[in-house]
Short mmCIF file of C-alpha atoms and ligand atoms in Angstrom, two decimals:
data_model
loop_
_atom_site.label_atom_id
_atom_site.label_comp_id
_atom_site.label_asym_id
_atom_site.label_seq_id
_atom_site.Cartn_x
_atom_site.Cartn_y
_atom_site.Cartn_z
CA UNK A 1 -14.43 -1.91 19.50
CA UNK A 2 -11.45 -2.18 21.80
CA UNK A 3 -8.81 -2.39 19.11
CA UNK A 4 -7.86 -2.87 15.50
CA UNK A 5 -5.93 -5.65 13.82
CA UNK A 6 -4.24 -4.13 10.79
CA UNK A 7 -3.51 -6.78 8.19
CA UNK A 8 -0.81 -6.56 5.51
CA UNK A 9 -0.94 -7.09 1.73
CA UNK A 10 -2.75 -10.42 1.18
CA UNK A 11 -2.18 -10.75 -2.60
CA UNK A 12 -4.50 -13.74 -2.98
CA UNK A 13 -2.99 -15.81 -0.15
CA UNK A 14 -6.29 -17.32 1.06
CA UNK A 15 -4.89 -20.02 3.33
CA UNK A 16 -2.50 -17.62 5.02
CA UNK A 17 -5.40 -15.22 5.57
CA UNK A 18 -7.61 -17.74 7.36
CA UNK A 19 -4.64 -18.90 9.44
CA UNK A 20 -3.90 -15.32 10.47
CA UNK A 21 -7.54 -14.48 11.25
CA UNK A 22 -7.69 -17.62 13.37
CA UNK A 23 -4.51 -16.63 15.23
CA UNK A 24 -5.99 -13.17 15.85
CA UNK A 25 -9.10 -14.73 17.43
CA UNK A 26 -11.59 -14.17 14.58
CA UNK A 27 -14.19 -16.94 14.19
CA UNK A 28 -16.59 -17.67 11.36
CA UNK A 29 -20.09 -16.62 12.42
CA UNK A 30 -22.81 -19.15 11.68
CA UNK A 31 -25.26 -16.29 11.08
CA UNK A 32 -23.27 -14.16 8.59
CA UNK A 33 -20.64 -16.65 7.39
CA UNK A 34 -18.07 -13.92 8.06
CA UNK A 35 -15.03 -13.96 10.29
CA UNK A 36 -15.83 -11.83 13.31
CA UNK A 37 -14.20 -10.90 16.59
CA UNK A 38 -16.30 -10.10 19.65
CA UNK A 39 -14.57 -6.79 20.40
CA UNK A 40 -12.08 -6.04 17.59
CA UNK A 41 -12.14 -4.96 13.94
CA UNK A 42 -9.74 -5.95 11.16
CA UNK A 43 -8.34 -3.24 8.89
CA UNK A 44 -6.83 -4.37 5.57
CA UNK A 45 -4.10 -2.12 4.15
CA UNK A 46 -5.04 -3.00 0.54
CA UNK A 47 -3.43 -5.15 -2.17
CA UNK A 48 -5.85 -8.01 -1.57
CA UNK A 49 -5.44 -9.08 -5.20
CA UNK A 50 -2.86 -10.19 -7.82
CA UNK A 51 -0.18 -12.87 -7.73
CA UNK A 52 -1.49 -15.51 -5.26
CA UNK A 53 -3.56 -18.68 -5.88
CA UNK A 54 -6.67 -17.73 -3.85
CA UNK A 55 -7.88 -14.48 -5.45
CA UNK A 56 -11.61 -15.19 -5.24
CA UNK A 57 -11.54 -16.78 -1.81
CA UNK A 58 -9.67 -13.78 -0.36
CA UNK A 59 -12.22 -11.39 -1.84
CA UNK A 60 -15.15 -13.46 -0.54
CA UNK A 61 -13.65 -13.63 2.94
CA UNK A 62 -12.83 -9.93 3.17
CA UNK A 63 -16.08 -8.70 1.60
CA UNK A 64 -18.16 -10.79 3.98
CA UNK A 65 -16.22 -9.22 6.87
CA UNK A 66 -16.67 -5.69 5.49
CA UNK A 67 -20.40 -6.27 4.89
CA UNK A 68 -21.01 -7.32 8.49
CA UNK A 69 -18.76 -4.60 9.94
CA UNK A 70 -15.93 -6.82 11.20
CA UNK A 71 -13.45 -5.30 8.73
CA UNK A 72 -12.61 -2.17 6.74
CA UNK A 73 -10.32 -1.99 3.71
CA UNK A 74 -8.20 0.85 2.34
CA UNK A 75 -7.30 0.89 -1.34
CA UNK A 76 -3.94 -0.51 -2.47
CA UNK A 77 -2.24 0.26 -5.76
CA UNK A 78 -3.31 -3.18 -7.04
CA UNK A 79 -7.02 -2.42 -6.51
CA UNK A 80 -6.52 0.99 -8.13
CA UNK A 81 -4.75 -0.65 -11.08
CA UNK A 82 -7.43 -3.35 -11.38
CA UNK A 83 -10.14 -0.69 -11.84
CA UNK A 84 -7.96 1.23 -14.32
CA UNK A 85 -7.15 -1.93 -16.31
CA UNK A 86 -10.89 -2.66 -16.59
CA UNK A 87 -12.04 0.86 -17.50
CA UNK A 88 -12.09 2.06 -21.10
CA UNK A 89 -10.81 5.58 -21.61
CA UNK A 90 -13.79 7.90 -22.19
CA UNK A 91 -11.99 9.86 -24.93
CA UNK A 92 -9.96 7.05 -26.50
CA UNK A 93 -12.21 4.10 -27.41
CA UNK A 94 -10.42 0.75 -27.28
CA UNK A 95 -7.82 2.06 -24.85
CA UNK A 96 -7.99 1.50 -21.12
CA UNK A 97 -7.01 3.77 -18.26
CA UNK A 98 -4.24 1.30 -17.47
CA UNK A 99 -2.72 0.11 -20.75
CA UNK A 100 -3.26 -3.59 -21.41
CA UNK A 101 0.35 -4.19 -22.39
CA UNK A 102 2.30 -7.38 -21.70
CA UNK A 103 3.84 -6.13 -18.44
CA UNK A 104 0.58 -4.87 -16.93
CA UNK A 105 -1.34 -7.95 -18.05
CA UNK A 106 1.26 -10.32 -16.60
CA UNK A 107 1.14 -8.54 -13.24
CA UNK A 108 -2.65 -8.85 -13.22
CA UNK A 109 -3.00 -12.37 -14.72
CA UNK A 110 -3.88 -14.30 -11.54
CA UNK A 111 -6.81 -11.96 -10.91
CA UNK A 112 -7.97 -12.06 -14.55
CA UNK A 113 -7.82 -15.87 -14.56
CA UNK A 114 -9.46 -16.48 -11.19
CA UNK A 115 -12.06 -13.70 -10.94
CA UNK A 116 -14.21 -13.63 -14.07
CA UNK A 117 -17.29 -12.10 -15.74
CA UNK A 118 -20.02 -10.65 -13.48
CA UNK A 119 -18.16 -11.62 -10.33
CA UNK A 120 -15.20 -9.53 -11.46
CA UNK A 121 -17.41 -6.54 -12.25
CA UNK A 122 -19.04 -6.74 -8.84
CA UNK A 123 -15.68 -6.80 -7.02
CA UNK A 124 -14.32 -3.93 -9.11
CA UNK A 125 -17.40 -1.88 -8.14
CA UNK A 126 -16.62 -2.72 -4.52
CA UNK A 127 -12.97 -1.62 -4.92
CA UNK A 128 -14.24 1.80 -6.08
CA UNK A 129 -15.79 2.32 -2.64
CA UNK A 130 -12.52 1.79 -0.73
CA UNK A 131 -11.19 4.82 1.12
CA UNK A 132 -7.68 5.93 0.13
CA UNK A 133 -6.77 6.16 3.83
CA UNK A 134 -8.44 5.74 7.21
CA UNK A 135 -8.03 8.12 10.12
CA UNK A 136 -9.38 6.15 13.08
CA UNK A 137 -8.59 8.82 15.65
CA UNK A 138 -5.65 7.41 17.59
CA UNK A 139 -4.40 5.20 14.74
CA UNK A 140 -4.02 5.85 11.01
CA UNK A 141 -3.94 3.41 8.09
CA UNK A 142 -2.83 3.95 4.49
CA UNK A 143 -1.46 1.62 1.82
CA UNK A 144 1.96 3.20 1.18
CA UNK A 145 2.48 6.69 2.70
CA UNK A 146 0.69 9.03 5.09
CA UNK A 147 1.15 12.49 3.62
CA UNK A 148 -1.14 15.35 4.67
CA UNK A 149 -0.52 17.52 1.59
CA UNK A 150 -1.46 14.68 -0.76
CA UNK A 151 -4.57 13.97 1.32
CA UNK A 152 -5.53 17.62 1.10
CA UNK A 153 -5.21 17.44 -2.68
CA UNK A 154 -7.43 14.34 -2.78
CA UNK A 155 -10.07 15.86 -0.49
CA UNK A 156 -10.08 19.01 -2.61
CA UNK A 157 -10.66 17.01 -5.79
CA UNK A 158 -13.01 14.30 -4.48
CA UNK A 159 -14.68 16.09 -1.58
CA UNK A 160 -13.82 13.03 0.54
CA UNK A 161 -11.20 10.31 1.05
CA UNK A 162 -12.75 8.07 -1.60
CA UNK A 163 -14.00 8.21 -5.19
CA UNK A 164 -17.65 8.94 -5.82
CA UNK A 165 -17.71 8.98 -9.62
CA UNK A 166 -16.07 7.41 -12.66
CA UNK A 167 -15.01 10.89 -13.84
CA UNK A 168 -12.99 11.41 -10.68
CA UNK A 169 -11.28 8.07 -11.22
CA UNK A 170 -10.42 8.97 -14.82
CA UNK A 171 -8.77 12.19 -13.57
CA UNK A 172 -6.76 10.18 -11.05
CA UNK A 173 -5.11 8.23 -13.89
CA UNK A 174 -4.12 11.33 -15.89
CA UNK A 175 -0.37 11.82 -15.49
CA UNK A 176 0.60 15.35 -14.46
CA UNK A 177 -2.80 15.93 -12.86
CA UNK A 178 -2.16 16.90 -9.20
CA UNK A 179 -4.74 14.27 -8.18
CA UNK A 180 -2.71 11.58 -9.96
CA UNK A 181 0.46 12.71 -8.20
CA UNK A 182 -1.26 12.73 -4.80
CA UNK A 183 -2.65 9.21 -5.24
CA UNK A 184 0.77 7.98 -6.41
CA UNK A 185 2.22 9.16 -3.09
CA UNK A 186 -0.53 7.59 -0.96
CA UNK A 187 -0.74 4.26 -2.83
CA UNK A 188 2.79 3.74 -4.17
CA UNK A 189 4.90 5.91 -1.89
CA UNK A 190 6.96 9.01 -2.62
CA UNK A 191 10.17 9.07 -4.65
CA UNK A 192 13.07 11.48 -4.92
CA UNK A 193 14.98 12.33 -8.11
CA UNK A 194 18.67 11.84 -7.32
CA UNK A 195 19.79 13.65 -10.47
CA UNK A 196 18.07 16.82 -9.24
CA UNK A 197 20.43 16.60 -6.26
CA UNK A 198 23.55 16.27 -8.38
CA UNK A 199 23.79 12.48 -8.17
CA UNK A 200 24.19 9.95 -10.96
CA UNK A 201 21.47 7.46 -11.89
CA UNK A 202 21.80 4.00 -10.34
CA UNK A 203 21.30 0.55 -11.85
CA UNK A 204 18.85 -1.75 -10.06
CA UNK A 205 19.20 -5.53 -9.71
CA UNK A 206 17.59 -6.02 -13.14
CA UNK A 207 20.13 -3.68 -14.73
CA UNK A 208 17.62 -0.86 -15.33
CA UNK A 209 19.01 2.68 -15.00
CA UNK A 210 16.96 4.75 -12.56
CA UNK A 211 17.19 8.29 -11.31
CA UNK A 212 14.36 8.13 -8.78
CA UNK A 213 14.71 6.42 -5.41
CA UNK A 214 12.08 5.58 -2.83
CA UNK A 215 11.79 7.99 0.07
CA UNK A 216 12.00 6.65 3.64
CA UNK A 217 9.03 8.78 4.76
CA UNK A 218 8.70 6.65 7.91
CA UNK A 219 11.97 8.01 9.35
CA UNK A 220 10.92 10.66 11.82
CA UNK A 221 12.66 13.98 11.18
CA UNK A 222 14.89 12.63 8.38
CA UNK A 223 16.10 15.58 6.30
CA UNK A 224 19.22 14.62 4.34
CA UNK A 225 19.52 12.90 0.98
CA UNK A 226 21.47 10.07 2.66
CA UNK A 227 18.74 9.41 5.24
CA UNK A 228 15.77 9.84 2.90
CA UNK A 229 16.72 7.92 -0.25
CA UNK A 230 16.26 4.13 0.08
CA UNK A 231 19.36 2.67 -1.61
CA UNK A 232 19.57 -0.82 -0.06
CA UNK A 233 18.63 -2.82 -3.16
CA UNK A 234 22.15 -3.82 -4.22
CA UNK A 235 22.30 -0.84 -6.58
CA UNK A 236 25.28 -0.32 -8.91
CA UNK A 237 26.88 2.47 -10.89
CA UNK A 238 27.09 2.48 -14.71
CA UNK A 239 30.48 0.76 -14.45
CA UNK A 240 29.19 -1.97 -12.14
CA UNK A 241 30.60 -0.81 -8.81
CA UNK A 242 28.48 -0.57 -5.67
CA UNK A 243 26.59 2.73 -5.76
CA UNK A 244 28.36 5.14 -3.38
CA UNK A 245 26.83 6.34 -0.14
CA UNK A 246 24.81 9.51 -0.77
CA UNK A 247 25.93 12.85 0.70
CA UNK A 248 24.28 14.35 3.77
CA UNK A 249 22.80 17.24 1.77
CA UNK A 250 19.69 18.80 3.25
CA UNK A 251 16.46 18.17 1.33
CA UNK A 252 13.84 20.92 1.51
CA UNK A 253 11.21 20.03 4.11
CA UNK A 254 7.70 19.46 2.78
CA UNK A 255 8.92 19.51 -0.78
CA UNK A 256 10.60 16.14 -1.08
CA UNK A 257 11.22 14.88 2.45
CA UNK A 258 7.70 13.52 3.12
CA UNK A 259 9.03 12.60 6.59
CA UNK A 260 6.16 11.68 8.92
CA UNK A 261 6.05 14.02 11.91
CA UNK A 262 2.61 13.22 13.37
CA UNK A 263 1.96 12.10 16.94
CA UNK A 264 -0.55 9.43 15.90
CA UNK A 265 0.87 6.05 14.80
CA UNK A 266 0.53 5.10 11.11
CA UNK A 267 0.27 1.49 9.91
CA UNK A 268 0.96 0.82 6.22
CA UNK A 269 1.82 -1.98 3.77
CA UNK A 270 3.22 -2.01 0.21
CA UNK A 271 6.97 -2.31 0.78
CA UNK A 272 7.67 -6.08 0.55
CA UNK A 273 9.67 -6.24 3.76
CA UNK A 274 11.19 -9.51 4.95
CA UNK A 275 12.50 -11.20 8.06
CA UNK A 276 11.78 -9.90 11.53
CA UNK A 277 10.47 -6.35 12.04
CA UNK A 278 13.51 -4.05 12.35
CA UNK A 279 13.52 -0.82 14.34
CA UNK A 280 14.08 2.22 12.11
CA UNK A 281 13.14 0.33 8.93
CA UNK A 282 9.97 -1.74 9.40
CA UNK A 283 8.79 0.13 12.47
CA UNK A 284 9.56 3.34 14.32
CA UNK A 285 7.87 4.90 17.35
CA UNK A 286 5.09 6.20 15.11
CA UNK A 287 5.05 3.93 12.03
CA UNK A 288 4.65 0.20 11.41
CA UNK A 289 4.83 -1.63 8.08
CA UNK A 290 2.74 -4.82 7.93
CA UNK A 291 3.75 -6.03 4.44
CA UNK A 292 6.13 -8.94 4.98
CA UNK A 293 5.81 -10.44 1.48
CA UNK A 294 3.03 -12.99 2.10
CA UNK A 295 3.02 -14.19 -1.50
CA UNK A 296 6.76 -14.29 -1.91
CA UNK A 297 7.98 -16.85 0.68
CA UNK A 298 7.36 -14.32 3.45
CA UNK A 299 4.58 -14.07 6.00
CA UNK A 300 1.13 -12.53 6.12
CA UNK A 301 1.51 -10.16 9.05
CA UNK A 302 -0.72 -7.98 11.19
CA UNK A 303 -0.20 -5.28 13.76
CA UNK A 304 -2.48 -5.71 16.77
CA UNK A 305 -3.26 -2.20 18.02
CA UNK A 306 -4.59 -1.80 21.56
CA UNK A 307 -4.66 1.99 21.90
CA UNK A 308 -0.93 2.62 22.28
CA UNK A 309 0.58 5.87 21.01
CA UNK A 310 3.99 4.25 20.41
CA UNK A 311 4.45 1.23 18.17
CA UNK A 312 5.31 -1.93 20.13
CA UNK A 313 7.20 -4.59 18.14
CA UNK A 314 5.66 -7.32 20.31
CA UNK A 315 2.26 -6.40 18.83
CA UNK A 316 3.22 -7.78 15.44
CA UNK A 317 1.47 -11.08 14.73
CA UNK A 318 2.60 -13.52 12.07
CA UNK A 319 6.22 -12.41 11.89
CA UNK A 320 8.90 -13.69 14.22
CA UNK A 321 10.13 -11.37 16.90
MN1 MN B 1 1.22 -2.13 -2.91
#
């Protein structure tokens, strides 16, 4: 292999996926039926499923690639949730590890409708084998956040970077278990509780009061509440005014900052970015987000890595730059 093409959250966008693979120089092999590249490997950041119209086709395409070695896949929160939605709780018959309530079912409906019976079971078994992150030496891939402490927790509990038993998976869905917390960070990204820092809750665009904000872990060396809390969602106060700028209070390093300080670049997905890749938000010297909202009028994007130790915006494929 001379390089990796790290592909963002596909979410059932089958046509966009084949267009992107074609643009990256992958061709369908007559022998295996899989998309292959003579010298490169595709790495999927997870969230292959939910929402889009081509659930089954995406899974067929990616699994064929994984089976012949032309791709690897890390687990996204949607694959994790799909397994949990399907798995009955061992101690509570009739209940599932992810509750089958209206909200969770709606979010999962495209997959449930399009991937059925034995085919669904087979793909869910495959999801269980996905690593929760990939350290490829000079490049790292994770769905939402690269965080060494959380990875240490996972390796301690699983003995590896992936699940090897149903019992382990059950533990990973138990709130307040350190394994659950660690997987939340890796697959959904860290959050910070503003009220613990003397700030008021904010109201999101749907009018829901929230005290926790996403943490901008990709900002190298960020250490203040203002730099770390992501507050760009049009948030309001209880009385409807724009939520004020946060103070520059120091946040304890390692405890809540999560700021990535490694020398090796990290490529991740999950965050529903839009438009052109922006320095300091979508990419930094050492981090690159490849989720540009494929299913939501955005673009299925990839980062084409050729061995560089600093992210190069011109190596994005599929998004304008
Ligand atoms: Mn995600």
